[in-house]
CSV table of C-alpha atoms in Angstrom, one decimal:
chain,number,residue,atom,x,y,z
A,135,MET,CA,-70.2,-46.9,-64.1
A,136,GLY,CA,-68.7,-49.5,-61.9
A,137,ALA,CA,-65.3,-50.0,-60.4
A,138,GLY,CA,-64.0,-52.9,-58.7
A,139,LYS,CA,-62.7,-53.1,-55.0
A,140,PHE,CA,-59.4,-51.0,-53.8
A,141,PRO,CA,-57.4,-54.6,-51.6
A,142,SER,CA,-58.0,-52.8,-48.3
A,143,LEU,CA,-61.7,-53.4,-49.2
A,144,LEU,CA,-61.5,-56.7,-50.1
A,145,PHE,CA,-59.5,-57.5,-46.9
A,146,ILE,CA,-61.6,-55.9,-44.9
A,147,ASP,CA,-64.6,-57.6,-46.2
A,148,THR,CA,-62.4,-61.4,-46.1
A,149,ILE,CA,-62.0,-60.0,-42.4
A,150,LYS,CA,-66.1,-60.2,-42.1
A,151,LYS,CA,-66.3,-63.7,-43.1
A,152,GLY,CA,-63.6,-65.2,-41.0
A,153,SER,CA,-62.1,-68.4,-41.3
A,154,ALA,CA,-65.1,-69.2,-43.0
A,155,THR,CA,-63.1,-67.3,-46.2
A,156,MET,CA,-61.3,-69.4,-48.6
A,157,THR,CA,-60.3,-67.6,-50.9
A,158,ALA,CA,-59.5,-68.5,-54.5
A,159,LEU,CA,-56.0,-69.8,-54.6
A,160,ASP,CA,-55.9,-70.8,-51.8
A,161,SER,CA,-58.6,-74.1,-53.5
A,162,VAL,CA,-56.2,-74.2,-56.6
A,163,GLN,CA,-53.7,-74.9,-53.8
A,164,ASP,CA,-55.8,-78.0,-52.3
A,165,GLY,CA,-57.2,-79.6,-55.0
A,166,SER,CA,-60.6,-78.3,-55.9
A,167,PRO,CA,-60.2,-75.1,-58.2
A,168,ALA,CA,-61.4,-72.0,-57.6
A,169,MET,CA,-63.2,-71.5,-61.7
A,170,ASN,CA,-63.9,-75.0,-62.8
A,171,THR,CA,-62.2,-76.6,-65.8
A,172,GLY,CA,-63.2,-77.9,-69.1
A,173,THR,CA,-61.9,-81.3,-69.4
A,174,GLY,CA,-60.4,-83.9,-72.8
A,175,PRO,CA,-57.7,-83.4,-74.5
A,176,THR,CA,-56.4,-79.9,-75.9
A,177,PRO,CA,-56.7,-79.2,-79.5
A,178,LYS,CA,-53.6,-78.3,-81.3
A,179,SER,CA,-54.5,-74.5,-82.0
A,180,VAL,CA,-54.8,-73.9,-78.8
A,181,ARG,CA,-50.5,-74.5,-78.3
A,182,PRO,CA,-49.4,-71.5,-79.8
A,183,PHE,CA,-50.6,-69.7,-76.6
A,184,ARG,CA,-49.3,-72.0,-74.8
A,185,LEU,CA,-46.3,-71.6,-75.9
A,186,PHE,CA,-46.5,-68.2,-75.2
A,187,GLY,CA,-47.1,-68.0,-71.9
A,188,TRP,CA,-45.3,-70.7,-70.4
A,189,ALA,CA,-42.5,-69.0,-72.7
A,190,ILE,CA,-43.1,-65.3,-70.6
A,191,LEU,CA,-42.6,-67.5,-67.6
A,192,ALA,CA,-39.9,-69.8,-68.9
A,193,ILE,CA,-38.1,-66.1,-70.1
A,194,MET,CA,-38.7,-63.7,-66.6
A,195,ALA,CA,-37.1,-67.4,-65.0
A,196,ALA,CA,-34.0,-67.6,-66.8
A,197,TYR,CA,-33.9,-63.4,-66.6
A,198,LEU,CA,-33.6,-63.8,-62.9
A,199,LEU,CA,-32.0,-66.7,-62.7
A,200,ASN,CA,-29.2,-64.1,-64.9
A,201,ASN,CA,-29.7,-61.7,-62.3
A,202,TYR,CA,-28.3,-63.3,-59.5
A,203,LEU,CA,-25.5,-65.0,-61.9
A,204,THR,CA,-24.7,-61.3,-63.4
A,205,TYR,CA,-25.3,-59.1,-59.9
A,206,TRP,CA,-23.8,-61.7,-56.5
A,207,GLN,CA,-22.1,-64.0,-58.0
A,208,ASP,CA,-19.7,-61.5,-60.9
A,209,LEU,CA,-20.4,-63.2,-63.9
A,210,PRO,CA,-20.6,-61.4,-67.0
A,211,GLY,CA,-24.0,-61.4,-68.0
A,212,ILE,CA,-24.7,-61.7,-71.7
A,213,ALA,CA,-23.2,-58.0,-72.6
A,214,PRO,CA,-20.2,-59.4,-73.9
A,215,ILE,CA,-22.0,-61.4,-77.2
A,216,TYR,CA,-23.4,-58.1,-78.4
A,217,GLY,CA,-19.8,-55.5,-78.2
A,218,GLY,CA,-21.9,-54.9,-74.7
A,219,ALA,CA,-19.8,-53.4,-71.6
A,220,ALA,CA,-19.0,-57.4,-69.3
A,221,ASN,CA,-19.9,-57.3,-65.4
A,222,GLY,CA,-16.7,-58.9,-64.3
A,223,ALA,CA,-13.4,-60.3,-64.9
A,224,LEU,CA,-15.0,-64.2,-65.7
A,225,PRO,CA,-14.0,-65.6,-70.2
A,226,ILE,CA,-16.4,-64.2,-72.1
A,227,VAL,CA,-17.8,-68.2,-72.5
A,228,TRP,CA,-19.8,-67.7,-69.4
A,229,SER,CA,-21.1,-64.6,-70.9
A,230,TRP,CA,-22.3,-67.9,-73.5
A,231,PHE,CA,-23.5,-69.4,-70.5
A,232,GLN,CA,-25.6,-67.0,-69.4
A,233,LEU,CA,-27.4,-67.0,-72.5
A,234,ALA,CA,-27.6,-71.1,-72.5
A,235,VAL,CA,-30.0,-70.3,-69.7
A,236,TYR,CA,-32.2,-68.6,-71.5
A,237,VAL,CA,-32.2,-71.0,-74.6
A,238,GLY,CA,-32.9,-74.5,-72.0
A,239,PHE,CA,-34.9,-73.0,-70.1
A,240,LEU,CA,-37.2,-71.6,-73.2
A,241,ALA,CA,-36.6,-75.3,-74.4
A,242,VAL,CA,-38.0,-76.7,-71.6
A,243,ALA,CA,-40.7,-74.8,-70.9
A,244,ILE,CA,-41.9,-76.4,-75.4
A,245,VAL,CA,-41.1,-79.6,-73.9
A,246,TYR,CA,-43.5,-79.3,-71.6
A,247,VAL,CA,-46.4,-77.6,-74.0
A,248,MET,CA,-46.0,-79.4,-77.6
A,249,ARG,CA,-46.0,-82.6,-75.4
A,250,SER,CA,-48.9,-82.1,-73.1
A,251,GLN,CA,-52.6,-81.5,-73.9
A,252,THR,CA,-53.0,-79.7,-70.9
A,253,PRO,CA,-56.4,-77.4,-70.9
A,254,LEU,CA,-56.1,-73.7,-71.1
A,255,ARG,CA,-58.8,-73.1,-67.7
A,256,VAL,CA,-55.5,-76.2,-66.6
A,257,ASP,CA,-52.9,-74.6,-66.7
A,258,SER,CA,-54.1,-71.4,-65.5
A,259,ALA,CA,-55.2,-72.7,-62.4
A,260,ARG,CA,-51.3,-74.9,-62.1
A,261,ILE,CA,-50.6,-71.2,-62.8
A,262,SER,CA,-51.6,-69.3,-59.8
A,263,SER,CA,-51.7,-72.3,-57.7
A,264,ILE,CA,-47.4,-71.7,-58.5
A,265,ASN,CA,-47.9,-68.6,-58.0
A,266,THR,CA,-50.2,-69.2,-54.9
A,267,PHE,CA,-46.8,-70.5,-53.5
A,268,ILE,CA,-44.7,-67.5,-54.0
A,269,ILE,CA,-46.8,-65.1,-52.6
A,270,ARG,CA,-47.1,-67.7,-49.8
A,271,THR,CA,-43.6,-67.5,-48.8
A,272,ALA,CA,-43.2,-63.9,-48.3
A,273,PHE,CA,-46.0,-63.7,-46.3
A,274,PHE,CA,-44.2,-65.3,-44.8
A,275,ALA,CA,-40.6,-64.9,-45.0
A,276,VAL,CA,-42.0,-60.4,-44.3
A,277,LEU,CA,-43.8,-62.2,-40.6
A,278,ILE,CA,-41.5,-63.9,-39.1
A,279,VAL,CA,-38.4,-61.4,-40.4
A,280,GLY,CA,-39.8,-59.0,-39.1
A,281,LEU,CA,-41.0,-60.3,-36.0
A,282,VAL,CA,-36.7,-61.2,-35.0
A,283,ASP,CA,-36.1,-58.1,-36.9
A,284,SER,CA,-37.8,-56.6,-34.2
A,285,ALA,CA,-36.6,-58.3,-31.3
A,286,ILE,CA,-33.6,-58.1,-32.2
A,287,SER,CA,-34.1,-54.6,-32.7
A,288,PHE,CA,-35.1,-54.1,-29.2
A,289,LEU,CA,-32.7,-56.2,-27.3
A,290,ARG,CA,-29.7,-53.9,-28.8
A,291,ILE,CA,-32.1,-50.4,-28.4
A,292,GLU,CA,-32.0,-51.0,-24.8
A,293,GLU,CA,-28.2,-52.9,-24.3
A,294,LEU,CA,-29.4,-56.5,-23.6
A,295,LEU,CA,-28.2,-57.8,-26.9
A,296,PRO,CA,-25.1,-58.3,-25.2
A,297,ALA,CA,-26.3,-60.4,-22.6
A,298,VAL,CA,-28.1,-62.6,-24.8
A,299,VAL,CA,-26.1,-63.2,-27.8
A,300,GLY,CA,-22.9,-62.1,-26.6
A,301,GLN,CA,-20.7,-59.6,-27.1
A,302,GLY,CA,-19.4,-60.8,-29.7
A,303,LEU,CA,-21.9,-61.8,-31.9
A,304,ALA,CA,-23.9,-58.8,-30.9
A,305,ASP,CA,-21.5,-55.8,-32.2
A,306,GLU,CA,-21.8,-58.2,-35.7
A,307,LEU,CA,-25.5,-58.1,-36.0
A,308,GLY,CA,-25.6,-54.8,-35.1
A,309,LYS,CA,-24.0,-54.9,-39.3
A,310,SER,CA,-26.6,-54.8,-41.7
A,311,ARG,CA,-24.6,-57.5,-44.8
A,312,PHE,CA,-24.3,-59.5,-41.1
A,313,ARG,CA,-27.9,-59.1,-40.6
A,314,GLY,CA,-28.8,-59.7,-43.6
A,315,ALA,CA,-27.0,-62.6,-45.4
A,316,TYR,CA,-27.4,-64.4,-41.1
A,317,VAL,CA,-30.7,-64.2,-40.4
A,318,HIS,CA,-32.7,-62.7,-42.5
A,319,MET,CA,-32.2,-65.2,-45.7
A,320,PRO,CA,-31.6,-68.0,-43.5
A,321,LEU,CA,-35.2,-67.3,-42.5
A,322,ILE,CA,-36.5,-66.8,-45.8
A,323,ALA,CA,-34.9,-69.1,-46.4
A,324,LEU,CA,-37.1,-71.3,-43.6
A,325,SER,CA,-40.0,-69.4,-45.5
A,326,PHE,CA,-40.3,-71.4,-48.5
A,327,VAL,CA,-40.7,-74.5,-46.1
A,328,ILE,CA,-43.2,-74.1,-44.1
A,329,ALA,CA,-45.1,-72.6,-46.9
A,330,ALA,CA,-45.0,-75.9,-48.7
A,331,PHE,CA,-47.1,-77.3,-45.3
A,332,THR,CA,-49.0,-74.8,-45.4
A,333,ARG,CA,-52.1,-73.5,-47.0
A,334,THR,CA,-53.0,-69.7,-46.3
A,335,LEU,CA,-52.3,-67.2,-48.3
A,336,GLY,CA,-52.4,-65.1,-44.8
A,337,PHE,CA,-53.3,-61.6,-46.2
A,338,THR,CA,-56.4,-61.3,-43.1
A,339,TRP,CA,-53.0,-62.0,-41.1
A,340,LEU,CA,-50.9,-60.1,-42.3
A,341,ALA,CA,-53.5,-57.3,-42.2
A,342,LEU,CA,-54.8,-57.2,-38.4
A,343,LEU,CA,-51.1,-57.1,-37.3
A,344,VAL,CA,-50.8,-54.0,-39.0
A,345,VAL,CA,-53.1,-53.0,-37.2
A,346,VAL,CA,-52.1,-54.1,-33.6
A,347,ALA,CA,-48.5,-52.8,-34.4
A,348,GLU,CA,-49.9,-49.8,-34.8
A,349,LEU,CA,-52.6,-50.2,-31.3
A,350,LEU,CA,-49.0,-51.5,-30.0
A,351,ILE,CA,-47.5,-47.7,-30.9
A,352,VAL,CA,-50.0,-45.4,-30.3
A,353,ILE,CA,-50.2,-47.5,-26.6
A,354,GLY,CA,-46.5,-46.9,-25.4
A,355,ARG,CA,-46.5,-43.2,-26.6
A,356,PHE,CA,-49.7,-41.9,-25.7
A,357,ILE,CA,-49.7,-43.7,-22.1
A,358,LEU,CA,-46.5,-45.4,-21.4
A,359,SER,CA,-44.1,-42.5,-23.9
A,360,TYR,CA,-42.5,-45.4,-25.1
A,361,GLU,CA,-41.6,-45.8,-28.8
A,362,GLN,CA,-38.9,-46.5,-31.0
A,363,ALA,CA,-38.1,-46.2,-34.8
A,364,PHE,CA,-38.5,-49.8,-35.1
A,365,MET,CA,-41.6,-49.8,-34.8
A,366,ALA,CA,-42.5,-47.7,-36.8
A,367,ASP,CA,-40.6,-49.1,-39.4
A,368,LEU,CA,-42.4,-53.1,-38.8
A,369,VAL,CA,-45.7,-51.2,-39.6
A,370,ARG,CA,-44.0,-49.9,-43.5
A,371,PHE,CA,-42.7,-52.7,-43.8
A,372,TRP,CA,-45.7,-55.2,-43.3
A,373,TYR,CA,-48.1,-52.3,-45.1
A,374,ALA,CA,-45.4,-52.4,-47.8
A,375,ALA,CA,-45.9,-56.1,-47.9
A,376,LEU,CA,-50.0,-56.5,-47.5
A,377,PHE,CA,-50.7,-54.1,-51.0
A,378,LEU,CA,-47.4,-55.2,-53.1
A,379,PHE,CA,-48.1,-59.0,-52.4
A,380,ALA,CA,-51.8,-59.4,-52.5
A,381,SER,CA,-51.8,-57.1,-55.3
A,382,ALA,CA,-51.3,-60.8,-57.1
A,383,TYR,CA,-54.8,-62.6,-55.7
A,384,THR,CA,-56.6,-59.5,-56.0
A,385,LEU,CA,-56.3,-59.6,-59.5
A,386,LEU,CA,-57.8,-63.2,-59.5
A,387,GLU,CA,-60.7,-62.0,-57.5
A,388,GLU,CA,-60.6,-59.4,-60.7
A,389,GLY,CA,-60.8,-57.0,-57.2
A,390,HIS,CA,-58.5,-53.7,-58.9
A,391,VAL,CA,-60.8,-51.0,-60.5
A,392,ARG,CA,-62.2,-51.4,-63.7
A,393,VAL,CA,-63.5,-48.5,-65.2
A,394,ASP,CA,-66.8,-50.9,-66.7
A,395,VAL,CA,-67.7,-48.4,-69.2
A,396,PHE,CA,-68.1,-50.3,-71.1
A,397,TYR,CA,-66.7,-53.9,-70.5
A,398,ALA,CA,-70.0,-54.9,-68.4
A,399,GLY,CA,-72.5,-54.4,-71.5
A,400,LEU,CA,-70.7,-56.5,-73.3
A,401,LYS,CA,-70.8,-60.4,-74.3
A,402,PRO,CA,-68.2,-62.5,-73.0
A,403,LYS,CA,-66.1,-63.6,-76.0
A,404,THR,CA,-65.6,-60.0,-76.5
A,405,ARG,CA,-64.4,-59.4,-72.5
A,406,GLY,CA,-61.9,-62.1,-73.5
A,407,TYR,CA,-60.1,-60.4,-75.7
A,408,VAL,CA,-60.4,-56.8,-73.9
A,409,ASN,CA,-58.4,-59.0,-70.8
A,410,ALA,CA,-55.7,-61.3,-73.5
A,411,VAL,CA,-55.5,-57.8,-74.6
A,412,GLY,CA,-54.8,-56.3,-72.2
A,413,SER,CA,-52.4,-58.9,-69.4
A,414,VAL,CA,-49.9,-58.8,-72.5
A,415,PHE,CA,-50.3,-55.1,-73.8
A,416,LEU,CA,-51.1,-53.3,-70.1
A,417,GLY,CA,-50.0,-56.4,-67.7
A,418,MET,CA,-47.1,-58.4,-69.0
A,419,ALA,CA,-45.7,-54.9,-70.5
A,420,LEU,CA,-45.6,-53.4,-67.6
A,421,CYS,CA,-43.8,-56.3,-65.5
A,422,ALA,CA,-41.5,-56.8,-67.4
A,423,THR,CA,-40.5,-52.7,-67.7
A,424,ILE,CA,-40.5,-52.8,-64.3
A,425,LEU,CA,-38.2,-55.8,-63.9
A,426,ALA,CA,-35.9,-54.2,-66.1
A,427,ILE,CA,-35.4,-51.0,-65.3
A,428,GLY,CA,-35.7,-52.1,-61.2
A,429,MET,CA,-32.9,-54.9,-62.4
A,430,GLY,CA,-31.1,-54.4,-65.3
A,431,GLY,CA,-28.2,-52.7,-63.8
A,432,LYS,CA,-26.0,-53.0,-60.3
A,433,GLN,CA,-27.3,-49.0,-59.5
A,434,ASN,CA,-30.5,-49.6,-59.9
A,435,VAL,CA,-33.4,-49.4,-57.5
A,436,ILE,CA,-33.8,-52.4,-57.4
A,437,ASN,CA,-30.0,-54.8,-57.0
A,438,ALA,CA,-28.3,-52.3,-55.2
A,439,PRO,CA,-30.8,-51.7,-51.8
A,440,ILE,CA,-30.7,-55.9,-52.4
A,441,LEU,CA,-27.1,-55.4,-52.9
A,442,SER,CA,-25.7,-53.4,-50.2
A,443,TYR,CA,-28.2,-54.2,-47.7
A,444,GLU,CA,-29.5,-50.6,-47.6
A,445,THR,CA,-31.3,-50.1,-43.6
A,446,THR,CA,-32.5,-46.6,-43.1
A,447,GLN,CA,-30.6,-44.1,-41.0
A,448,ALA,CA,-32.3,-44.9,-37.9
A,449,GLY,CA,-29.7,-47.0,-36.1
A,450,PHE,CA,-31.3,-48.4,-34.0
A,451,GLY,CA,-34.1,-49.2,-37.2
A,452,LEU,CA,-35.1,-52.4,-38.7
A,453,TYR,CA,-32.5,-54.2,-41.6
A,454,VAL,CA,-35.0,-54.3,-44.0
A,455,LYS,CA,-33.9,-51.6,-45.9
A,456,TYR,CA,-33.4,-53.5,-48.9
A,457,LEU,CA,-35.8,-56.1,-48.2
A,458,MET,CA,-38.3,-53.7,-49.2
A,459,ALA,CA,-36.9,-52.5,-52.2
A,460,GLY,CA,-37.3,-55.9,-53.8
A,461,PHE,CA,-41.0,-56.1,-52.5
A,462,LEU,CA,-41.2,-54.7,-55.5
A,463,GLY,CA,-39.4,-57.1,-58.0
A,464,VAL,CA,-42.2,-59.3,-56.0
A,465,PHE,CA,-44.8,-57.9,-57.2
A,466,ALA,CA,-43.2,-57.4,-60.8
A,467,VAL,CA,-43.3,-61.6,-60.8
A,468,THR,CA,-46.2,-62.2,-59.2
A,469,MET,CA,-48.3,-60.4,-61.8
A,470,MET,CA,-46.2,-61.3,-64.2
A,471,ILE,CA,-47.5,-65.2,-63.1
A,472,GLN,CA,-50.6,-64.4,-62.4
A,473,PHE,CA,-51.7,-61.8,-65.9
A,474,VAL,CA,-50.0,-65.5,-67.9
A,475,SER,CA,-53.5,-67.4,-65.7
A,476,TYR,CA,-55.2,-64.3,-67.5
A,477,PHE,CA,-54.1,-64.0,-70.8
A,478,MET,CA,-55.2,-68.5,-70.7
A,479,ASP,CA,-57.7,-68.6,-69.0
A,480,ALA,CA,-59.0,-64.9,-71.3
A,481,VAL,CA,-58.2,-67.0,-74.9
A,482,ALA,CA,-59.9,-70.2,-73.1
A,483,ASP,CA,-63.8,-66.9,-72.8
A,484,VAL,CA,-63.0,-65.9,-76.7
A,485,ARG,CA,-63.3,-69.6,-78.1
A,486,GLY,CA,-66.1,-70.7,-76.0
A,487,GLU,CA,-64.9,-73.4,-73.4
A,488,PRO,CA,-67.0,-74.0,-70.4
A,489,GLY,CA,-65.9,-73.3,-66.9
A,490,GLY,CA,-65.4,-69.6,-67.0
A,491,ARG,CA,-65.4,-67.4,-64.5
A,492,ASP,CA,-68.8,-65.6,-63.3
A,493,HIS,CA,-66.7,-62.0,-64.7
A,494,ASP,CA,-70.4,-60.3,-64.0
A,495,SER,CA,-70.7,-61.0,-60.1
A,496,HIS,CA,-67.3,-59.0,-60.1
A,497,ALA,CA,-68.8,-55.9,-62.8
A,498,ALA,CA,-71.2,-55.0,-60.2
A,499,HIS,CA,-68.7,-54.8,-57.0
């Protein structure tokens, strides 16, 4: 019975290979896909599968947008259309507008599929490249926010912040809502810009930074007799991001644990059936469940901490607990996108299209 590598082992292997290692997702982003793709026009028979995949992504994007409109901008949501309770006091016409968001996003997906002749493997690689950008943005966000928030917390503890920014701003930076809205959010926006001009996913560097942060805690505690709450918060912040954000990449590399008692001996076509069905009924279903439970209401486990800019009880720790709740949403979104990509690649395997991945090499892990 074989099993794939755990994510942590995958990171260690990547670190050992050094800078010459190029991730599969980065290759897609650079224009040389990790998966060789079939060429030529796409038969109409694959359109239902392409339409299914893009429709899933369109619905998820509309759901996330409506979640923002409902709980951050106080729109009523679509529930009043079906007799449910409205979120705010705005008229029901806004509910119809939010329903139209779903229709509009679906229409875009349908038009794209019907007007394009993109092969399944090319679509799969394209979706992976979209996921690459999201994950890369998330990496830079946790890196920059973690460093900046640690610096602010350190200056507050040592009572140096008023001398640097003034007493008024120092007082405001002690409030989670101010720091989240006026420090964290601009830094996250900056991360989108940085991600657009870089190619690395940064997992190896993030793993190294976790080790460095742990080392600083040990040196501070046992040599300098200095330890603060924000130091442990930073390790948790980066460590959570390391595993949750890397899950989609690990799925692409088939690094997740697979109990392949039967899978290793299956033919490529049969493996395609297994991967396609598993992607839909296990992978996509799990991600949809996380998003529905975590973001289905104002008090749900993802929305509530973000809306309130929730922090830990340690007054001088990092003010990033609400972002860690958002990590679960990032995990669900990136995994959903990658499962759609995986589904299309699996259908291409079933159809016997050229350019498939060598699953045997991964099964041997």
